[in-house]
Amino acid sequence: MTRIVILISGRGSNMEALFKAADAGLLPVTFAAVLSNCAQAGGLKTAAERGIATAVIDHKVFPDRSAFDSALMAAIDRHAPDLVVLAGFMRVLTDAFVIHYAGRLLNIHPALLPAFPGLHTHERALAAGVKLHGCTVHFVTPEVDVGPIVIQAAVPVLDDDTPKTLAERVLAQEHQIYPQAIRWFAEGRLQITPPGRVRLQAKSRPALAGCVAPSLD
Ligand code: GRF
């Protein structure tokens, strides 16, 4: 089984979506640990209640980003993961960290990359007047929010949307596509081809790469 370590900074609803997919028999993974840079992260309690190992590595006690990332790497590697999943982990990672987990580090971003990398994506989408917004699961590379894209889901932007209503619509899709991406990873079906495209290898029938609002298949 694919061993997963999840990194969170907050409520952990994406993490919970992974738990639910696993409970439903749709995600063939073992949750080895959930780690956070923030002791107040609500998701830590959720994970602990499931009996999953949790730990806090508080970035504020380290002198710099590099020292924090070294400690985080040590905490992660203790669990020998096949895949590290960023699920609302709100820290920029050093190149050394990202390179250490090359090809086995996934992130979910609340926008249709390459549009709106960085923070406040829903506010920026509304300000730009886009008619479609969404979310992206991608492999992490040193440059923030530009790694190879695994899957995206789009939602309409409505005239009366606020950042909150748009965020809710996007989050519902995040909870669909992250389990799907991780399932594909666990099945060994994701291949990164130069210059950074992800190909979905067929299972028993031709795969639908780049589909919108996919289902677990
Ligand atoms: C999600 O919108 C995710 O895309 C972003 O941070 C948020 C985390 O939410 N990176 P949650 O902690 O998974 O509920």
PDB file of C-alpha atoms and ligand atoms in Angstrom:
ATOM      1  CA  MET A   1       0.000   0.000   0.000  1.00  0.00           C
ATOM      2  CA  THR A   2       1.162   3.486  -0.757  1.00  0.00           C
ATOM      3  CA  ARG A   3       2.272   5.172   2.471  1.00  0.00           C
ATOM      4  CA  ILE A   4       1.198   8.784   2.752  1.00  0.00           C
ATOM      5  CA  VAL A   5       2.283  11.600   5.027  1.00  0.00           C
ATOM      6  CA  ILE A   6      -0.080  14.598   4.981  1.00  0.00           C
ATOM      7  CA  LEU A   7       1.021  18.138   5.870  1.00  0.00           C
ATOM      8  CA  ILE A   8      -1.641  20.577   7.055  1.00  0.00           C
ATOM      9  CA  SER A   9      -1.798  24.047   8.584  1.00  0.00           C
ATOM     10  CA  GLY A  10      -5.514  24.397   9.263  1.00  0.00           C
ATOM     11  CA  ARG A  11      -8.895  22.708   9.334  1.00  0.00           C
ATOM     12  CA  GLY A  12      -7.877  19.811   7.096  1.00  0.00           C
ATOM     13  CA  SER A  13     -11.032  19.345   5.030  1.00  0.00           C
ATOM     14  CA  ASN A  14      -8.982  18.044   2.086  1.00  0.00           C
ATOM     15  CA  MET A  15      -7.315  15.581   4.438  1.00  0.00           C
ATOM     16  CA  GLU A  16     -10.763  14.455   5.582  1.00  0.00           C
ATOM     17  CA  ALA A  17     -11.826  13.957   1.968  1.00  0.00           C
ATOM     18  CA  LEU A  18      -8.897  11.549   1.622  1.00  0.00           C
ATOM     19  CA  PHE A  19      -9.963   9.687   4.756  1.00  0.00           C
ATOM     20  CA  LYS A  20     -13.513   9.386   3.410  1.00  0.00           C
ATOM     21  CA  ALA A  21     -12.309   8.105   0.038  1.00  0.00           C
ATOM     22  CA  ALA A  22     -10.159   5.511   1.821  1.00  0.00           C
ATOM     23  CA  ASP A  23     -13.087   4.490   4.039  1.00  0.00           C
ATOM     24  CA  ALA A  24     -15.193   4.026   0.918  1.00  0.00           C
ATOM     25  CA  GLY A  25     -12.554   1.686  -0.499  1.00  0.00           C
ATOM     26  CA  LEU A  26     -11.652   4.152  -3.245  1.00  0.00           C
ATOM     27  CA  LEU A  27      -8.138   5.029  -2.090  1.00  0.00           C
ATOM     28  CA  PRO A  28      -5.629   2.196  -1.606  1.00  0.00           C
ATOM     29  CA  VAL A  29      -3.295   4.006   0.785  1.00  0.00           C
ATOM     30  CA  THR A  30      -2.003   3.901   4.342  1.00  0.00           C
ATOM     31  CA  PHE A  31      -2.046   7.189   6.249  1.00  0.00           C
ATOM     32  CA  ALA A  32       1.314   7.037   8.005  1.00  0.00           C
ATOM     33  CA  ALA A  33       1.201  10.452   9.693  1.00  0.00           C
ATOM     34  CA  VAL A  34      -0.292  13.925   9.673  1.00  0.00           C
ATOM     35  CA  LEU A  35       2.160  16.725  10.450  1.00  0.00           C
ATOM     36  CA  SER A  36       1.534  20.412  10.963  1.00  0.00           C
ATOM     37  CA  ASN A  37       3.544  23.582  11.432  1.00  0.00           C
ATOM     38  CA  CYS A  38       0.730  24.885  13.597  1.00  0.00           C
ATOM     39  CA  ALA A  39      -0.327  23.369  16.932  1.00  0.00           C
ATOM     40  CA  GLN A  40      -3.803  24.926  16.538  1.00  0.00           C
ATOM     41  CA  ALA A  41      -4.516  23.203  13.226  1.00  0.00           C
ATOM     42  CA  GLY A  42      -7.993  21.691  13.614  1.00  0.00           C
ATOM     43  CA  GLY A  43      -7.126  18.777  11.357  1.00  0.00           C
ATOM     44  CA  LEU A  44      -4.638  17.391  13.898  1.00  0.00           C
ATOM     45  CA  LYS A  45      -7.485  16.375  16.215  1.00  0.00           C
ATOM     46  CA  THR A  46      -9.387  14.754  13.345  1.00  0.00           C
ATOM     47  CA  ALA A  47      -6.335  12.698  12.410  1.00  0.00           C
ATOM     48  CA  ALA A  48      -5.534  11.735  16.007  1.00  0.00           C
ATOM     49  CA  GLU A  49      -9.125  10.564  16.514  1.00  0.00           C
ATOM     50  CA  ARG A  50      -8.551   8.139  13.658  1.00  0.00           C
ATOM     51  CA  GLY A  51      -5.468   6.792  15.409  1.00  0.00           C
ATOM     52  CA  ILE A  52      -3.076   8.347  12.907  1.00  0.00           C
ATOM     53  CA  ALA A  53       0.282   9.555  14.213  1.00  0.00           C
ATOM     54  CA  THR A  54       0.429  13.346  14.433  1.00  0.00           C
ATOM     55  CA  ALA A  55       3.213  15.798  15.211  1.00  0.00           C
ATOM     56  CA  VAL A  56       3.733  19.553  15.260  1.00  0.00           C
ATOM     57  CA  ILE A  57       6.903  21.086  13.876  1.00  0.00           C
ATOM     58  CA  ASP A  58       6.483  24.754  14.729  1.00  0.00           C
ATOM     59  CA  HIS A  59       8.211  26.901  12.124  1.00  0.00           C
ATOM     60  CA  LYS A  60       8.452  29.810  14.584  1.00  0.00           C
ATOM     61  CA  VAL A  61      11.069  28.087  16.745  1.00  0.00           C
ATOM     62  CA  PHE A  62      13.557  27.680  13.876  1.00  0.00           C
ATOM     63  CA  PRO A  63      16.053  30.396  12.926  1.00  0.00           C
ATOM     64  CA  ASP A  64      15.319  30.175   9.200  1.00  0.00           C
ATOM     65  CA  ARG A  65      13.338  28.384   6.507  1.00  0.00           C
ATOM     66  CA  SER A  66      16.130  25.935   5.820  1.00  0.00           C
ATOM     67  CA  ALA A  67      16.387  24.785   9.457  1.00  0.00           C
ATOM     68  CA  PHE A  68      12.608  24.329   9.620  1.00  0.00           C
ATOM     69  CA  ASP A  69      12.530  22.338   6.393  1.00  0.00           C
ATOM     70  CA  SER A  70      15.358  20.072   7.612  1.00  0.00           C
ATOM     71  CA  ALA A  71      13.421  19.284  10.782  1.00  0.00           C
ATOM     72  CA  LEU A  72      10.247  18.745   8.764  1.00  0.00           C
ATOM     73  CA  MET A  73      12.043  16.374   6.395  1.00  0.00           C
ATOM     74  CA  ALA A  74      13.372  14.361   9.333  1.00  0.00           C
ATOM     75  CA  ALA A  75       9.870  14.132  10.820  1.00  0.00           C
ATOM     76  CA  ILE A  76       8.407  13.049   7.487  1.00  0.00           C
ATOM     77  CA  ASP A  77      11.103  10.512   6.647  1.00  0.00           C
ATOM     78  CA  ARG A  78      10.642   8.807  10.013  1.00  0.00           C
ATOM     79  CA  HIS A  79       7.423   7.474   8.441  1.00  0.00           C
ATOM     80  CA  ALA A  80       9.075   6.376   5.165  1.00  0.00           C
ATOM     81  CA  PRO A  81       6.335   7.733   2.910  1.00  0.00           C
ATOM     82  CA  ASP A  82       5.905   6.925  -0.774  1.00  0.00           C
ATOM     83  CA  LEU A  83       4.015  10.190  -1.175  1.00  0.00           C
ATOM     84  CA  VAL A  84       3.873  13.491   0.721  1.00  0.00           C
ATOM     85  CA  VAL A  85       0.577  15.345   0.389  1.00  0.00           C
ATOM     86  CA  LEU A  86       0.286  19.083   1.020  1.00  0.00           C
ATOM     87  CA  ALA A  87      -3.299  19.715   2.121  1.00  0.00           C
ATOM     88  CA  GLY A  88      -3.582  23.366   3.037  1.00  0.00           C
ATOM     89  CA  PHE A  89       0.022  23.524   4.211  1.00  0.00           C
ATOM     90  CA  MET A  90       0.717  27.248   4.281  1.00  0.00           C
ATOM     91  CA  ARG A  91       4.510  27.377   4.136  1.00  0.00           C
ATOM     92  CA  VAL A  92       6.738  28.026   1.151  1.00  0.00           C
ATOM     93  CA  LEU A  93       9.197  25.133   0.953  1.00  0.00           C
ATOM     94  CA  THR A  94      12.903  25.378   0.193  1.00  0.00           C
ATOM     95  CA  ASP A  95      14.367  23.976  -3.009  1.00  0.00           C
ATOM     96  CA  ALA A  96      16.213  21.356  -0.934  1.00  0.00           C
ATOM     97  CA  PHE A  97      12.926  20.102   0.483  1.00  0.00           C
ATOM     98  CA  VAL A  98      11.173  20.016  -2.875  1.00  0.00           C
ATOM     99  CA  ILE A  99      14.076  18.258  -4.583  1.00  0.00           C
ATOM    100  CA  HIS A 100      14.253  15.666  -1.787  1.00  0.00           C
ATOM    101  CA  TYR A 101      10.636  14.680  -2.537  1.00  0.00           C
ATOM    102  CA  ALA A 102      10.752  15.169  -6.319  1.00  0.00           C
ATOM    103  CA  GLY A 103       8.012  13.174  -8.018  1.00  0.00           C
ATOM    104  CA  ARG A 104       6.377  12.243  -4.709  1.00  0.00           C
ATOM    105  CA  LEU A 105       5.121  15.590  -3.429  1.00  0.00           C
ATOM    106  CA  LEU A 106       1.620  16.755  -4.369  1.00  0.00           C
ATOM    107  CA  ASN A 107      -0.192  20.018  -3.650  1.00  0.00           C
ATOM    108  CA  ILE A 108      -3.728  21.256  -4.138  1.00  0.00           C
ATOM    109  CA  HIS A 109      -4.157  24.860  -5.198  1.00  0.00           C
ATOM    110  CA  PRO A 110      -7.504  26.705  -5.183  1.00  0.00           C
ATOM    111  CA  ALA A 111      -7.310  28.081  -8.735  1.00  0.00           C
ATOM    112  CA  LEU A 112      -6.969  26.888 -12.298  1.00  0.00           C
ATOM    113  CA  LEU A 113      -3.192  27.131 -12.611  1.00  0.00           C
ATOM    114  CA  PRO A 114      -1.329  28.787 -14.211  1.00  0.00           C
ATOM    115  CA  ALA A 115      -3.973  31.437 -13.413  1.00  0.00           C
ATOM    116  CA  PHE A 116      -3.820  32.885  -9.911  1.00  0.00           C
ATOM    117  CA  PRO A 117      -0.806  31.259  -8.259  1.00  0.00           C
ATOM    118  CA  GLY A 118      -0.170  32.363  -4.668  1.00  0.00           C
ATOM    119  CA  LEU A 119      -2.690  33.598  -2.110  1.00  0.00           C
ATOM    120  CA  HIS A 120      -6.212  35.112  -2.164  1.00  0.00           C
ATOM    121  CA  THR A 121      -7.142  33.265  -5.335  1.00  0.00           C
ATOM    122  CA  HIS A 122     -10.906  33.667  -5.001  1.00  0.00           C
ATOM    123  CA  GLU A 123     -10.729  37.423  -4.443  1.00  0.00           C
ATOM    124  CA  ARG A 124      -8.396  37.755  -7.424  1.00  0.00           C
ATOM    125  CA  ALA A 125     -10.611  35.622  -9.663  1.00  0.00           C
ATOM    126  CA  LEU A 126     -13.609  37.816  -8.828  1.00  0.00           C
ATOM    127  CA  ALA A 127     -11.609  40.997  -9.393  1.00  0.00           C
ATOM    128  CA  ALA A 128     -10.420  39.708 -12.774  1.00  0.00           C
ATOM    129  CA  GLY A 129     -13.986  38.906 -13.848  1.00  0.00           C
ATOM    130  CA  VAL A 130     -13.202  35.365 -14.969  1.00  0.00           C
ATOM    131  CA  LYS A 131     -16.227  33.211 -15.740  1.00  0.00           C
ATOM    132  CA  LEU A 132     -14.556  29.938 -14.760  1.00  0.00           C
ATOM    133  CA  HIS A 133     -12.495  29.295 -11.656  1.00  0.00           C
ATOM    134  CA  GLY A 134     -11.455  26.058  -9.984  1.00  0.00           C
ATOM    135  CA  CYS A 135      -8.694  24.017  -8.457  1.00  0.00           C
ATOM    136  CA  THR A 136      -5.569  22.135  -9.454  1.00  0.00           C
ATOM    137  CA  VAL A 137      -3.614  19.186  -8.103  1.00  0.00           C
ATOM    138  CA  HIS A 138       0.016  19.361  -9.168  1.00  0.00           C
ATOM    139  CA  PHE A 139       3.402  17.910  -8.413  1.00  0.00           C
ATOM    140  CA  VAL A 140       5.494  20.388  -6.450  1.00  0.00           C
ATOM    141  CA  THR A 141       8.627  21.852  -8.016  1.00  0.00           C
ATOM    142  CA  PRO A 142      10.883  24.595  -6.629  1.00  0.00           C
ATOM    143  CA  GLU A 143       8.928  27.463  -8.208  1.00  0.00           C
ATOM    144  CA  VAL A 144       5.708  27.968  -6.234  1.00  0.00           C
ATOM    145  CA  ASP A 145       2.474  26.729  -7.886  1.00  0.00           C
ATOM    146  CA  VAL A 146       3.963  25.851 -11.277  1.00  0.00           C
ATOM    147  CA  GLY A 147       4.660  22.097 -11.062  1.00  0.00           C
ATOM    148  CA  PRO A 148       3.268  19.462 -13.456  1.00  0.00           C
ATOM    149  CA  ILE A 149      -0.539  19.443 -13.378  1.00  0.00           C
ATOM    150  CA  VAL A 150      -2.245  16.148 -12.529  1.00  0.00           C
ATOM    151  CA  ILE A 151      -5.903  17.134 -12.611  1.00  0.00           C
ATOM    152  CA  GLN A 152      -8.104  20.220 -12.530  1.00  0.00           C
ATOM    153  CA  ALA A 153     -11.780  20.912 -11.922  1.00  0.00           C
ATOM    154  CA  ALA A 154     -13.615  24.025 -13.041  1.00  0.00           C
ATOM    155  CA  VAL A 155     -16.630  25.760 -11.531  1.00  0.00           C
ATOM    156  CA  PRO A 156     -18.685  28.680 -12.875  1.00  0.00           C
ATOM    157  CA  VAL A 157     -18.253  32.112 -11.351  1.00  0.00           C
ATOM    158  CA  LEU A 158     -21.706  33.550 -10.658  1.00  0.00           C
ATOM    159  CA  ASP A 159     -22.658  37.228 -10.801  1.00  0.00           C
ATOM    160  CA  ASP A 160     -23.484  37.409  -7.105  1.00  0.00           C
ATOM    161  CA  ASP A 161     -20.497  35.394  -5.880  1.00  0.00           C
ATOM    162  CA  THR A 162     -18.481  36.570  -2.914  1.00  0.00           C
ATOM    163  CA  PRO A 163     -15.016  35.156  -2.141  1.00  0.00           C
ATOM    164  CA  LYS A 164     -16.749  32.941   0.421  1.00  0.00           C
ATOM    165  CA  THR A 165     -19.385  31.452  -1.893  1.00  0.00           C
ATOM    166  CA  LEU A 166     -16.826  30.943  -4.642  1.00  0.00           C
ATOM    167  CA  ALA A 167     -14.401  29.304  -2.198  1.00  0.00           C
ATOM    168  CA  GLU A 168     -17.116  26.876  -1.082  1.00  0.00           C
ATOM    169  CA  ARG A 169     -17.902  25.880  -4.664  1.00  0.00           C
ATOM    170  CA  VAL A 170     -14.218  25.350  -5.405  1.00  0.00           C
ATOM    171  CA  LEU A 171     -13.606  23.436  -2.164  1.00  0.00           C
ATOM    172  CA  ALA A 172     -16.315  20.912  -3.046  1.00  0.00           C
ATOM    173  CA  GLN A 173     -14.327  20.158  -6.201  1.00  0.00           C
ATOM    174  CA  GLU A 174     -11.034  20.010  -4.302  1.00  0.00           C
ATOM    175  CA  HIS A 175     -12.567  17.206  -2.259  1.00  0.00           C
ATOM    176  CA  GLN A 176     -13.242  15.296  -5.482  1.00  0.00           C
ATOM    177  CA  ILE A 177     -10.000  15.766  -7.365  1.00  0.00           C
ATOM    178  CA  TYR A 178      -7.460  15.248  -4.572  1.00  0.00           C
ATOM    179  CA  PRO A 179      -8.569  11.673  -3.821  1.00  0.00           C
ATOM    180  CA  GLN A 180      -8.665  11.013  -7.566  1.00  0.00           C
ATOM    181  CA  ALA A 181      -5.108  12.269  -8.108  1.00  0.00           C
ATOM    182  CA  ILE A 182      -3.780  10.279  -5.170  1.00  0.00           C
ATOM    183  CA  ARG A 183      -5.550   7.173  -6.329  1.00  0.00           C
ATOM    184  CA  TRP A 184      -3.869   7.512  -9.721  1.00  0.00           C
ATOM    185  CA  PHE A 185      -0.511   7.995  -7.981  1.00  0.00           C
ATOM    186  CA  ALA A 186      -1.103   4.922  -5.802  1.00  0.00           C
ATOM    187  CA  GLU A 187      -1.951   2.901  -8.887  1.00  0.00           C
ATOM    188  CA  GLY A 188       1.343   3.972 -10.467  1.00  0.00           C
ATOM    189  CA  ARG A 189      -0.473   5.605 -13.364  1.00  0.00           C
ATOM    190  CA  LEU A 190       1.050   9.102 -13.264  1.00  0.00           C
ATOM    191  CA  GLN A 191       4.026   9.690 -15.510  1.00  0.00           C
ATOM    192  CA  ILE A 192       5.793  13.058 -15.652  1.00  0.00           C
ATOM    193  CA  THR A 193       7.134  13.701 -19.133  1.00  0.00           C
ATOM    194  CA  PRO A 194       9.445  16.564 -20.154  1.00  0.00           C
ATOM    195  CA  PRO A 195       8.993  19.501 -20.021  1.00  0.00           C
ATOM    196  CA  GLY A 196       6.628  18.842 -17.138  1.00  0.00           C
ATOM    197  CA  ARG A 197       3.408  17.315 -18.391  1.00  0.00           C
ATOM    198  CA  VAL A 198       1.630  14.575 -16.526  1.00  0.00           C
ATOM    199  CA  ARG A 199       0.382  11.634 -18.547  1.00  0.00           C
ATOM    200  CA  LEU A 200      -2.229   9.338 -17.082  1.00  0.00           C
ATOM    201  CA  GLN A 201      -1.353   5.764 -17.956  1.00  0.00           C
ATOM    202  CA  ALA A 202      -4.272   3.604 -19.014  1.00  0.00           C
ATOM    203  CA  LYS A 203      -5.572   0.991 -16.622  1.00  0.00           C
ATOM    204  CA  SER A 204      -7.976  -1.305 -18.365  1.00  0.00           C
ATOM    205  CA  ARG A 205      -9.370   1.249 -20.778  1.00  0.00           C
ATOM    206  CA  PRO A 206      -8.108   4.518 -22.307  1.00  0.00           C
ATOM    207  CA  ALA A 207      -7.716   7.225 -19.677  1.00  0.00           C
ATOM    208  CA  LEU A 208      -9.431  10.608 -19.870  1.00  0.00           C
ATOM    209  CA  ALA A 209      -6.534  12.945 -19.161  1.00  0.00           C
ATOM    210  CA  GLY A 210      -7.292  16.518 -18.197  1.00  0.00           C
ATOM    211  CA  CYS A 211     -10.965  15.875 -17.585  1.00  0.00           C
ATOM    212  CA  VAL A 212     -13.147  18.327 -15.740  1.00  0.00           C
ATOM    213  CA  ALA A 213     -15.123  17.309 -12.659  1.00  0.00           C
ATOM    214  CA  PRO A 214     -13.865  13.726 -12.832  1.00  0.00           C
ATOM    215  CA  SER A 215     -15.163  10.746 -10.963  1.00  0.00           C
ATOM    216  CA  LEU A 216     -13.140   8.084  -9.210  1.00  0.00           C
ATOM    217  CA  ASP A 217     -12.598   5.295 -11.736  1.00  0.00           C
TER     218      ASP A 217
HETATM  219  C1  GRF B   1      -7.722  24.673   0.371  1.00  0.00           C
HETATM  220  O1  GRF B   1      -8.518  25.583  -0.319  1.00  0.00           O
HETATM  221  C2  GRF B   1      -6.460  24.372  -0.404  1.00  0.00           C
HETATM  222  O2  GRF B   1      -6.654  24.403  -1.780  1.00  0.00           O
HETATM  223  C3  GRF B   1      -5.562  25.499   0.010  1.00  0.00           C
HETATM  224  O3  GRF B   1      -5.830  25.714   1.366  1.00  0.00           O
HETATM  225  C4  GRF B   1      -7.152  25.271   1.652  1.00  0.00           C
HETATM  226  C5  GRF B   1      -7.041  24.259   2.753  1.00  0.00           C
HETATM  227  O4  GRF B   1      -8.285  23.834   3.208  1.00  0.00           O
HETATM  228  N1  GRF B   1      -4.185  25.185  -0.286  1.00  0.00           N
HETATM  229  P1  GRF B   1      -8.385  22.570   4.149  1.00  0.00           P
HETATM  230  O5  GRF B   1      -7.454  22.805   5.332  1.00  0.00           O
HETATM  231  O6  GRF B   1      -8.013  21.345   3.370  1.00  0.00           O
HETATM  232  O7  GRF B   1      -9.826  22.552   4.587  1.00  0.00           O
END
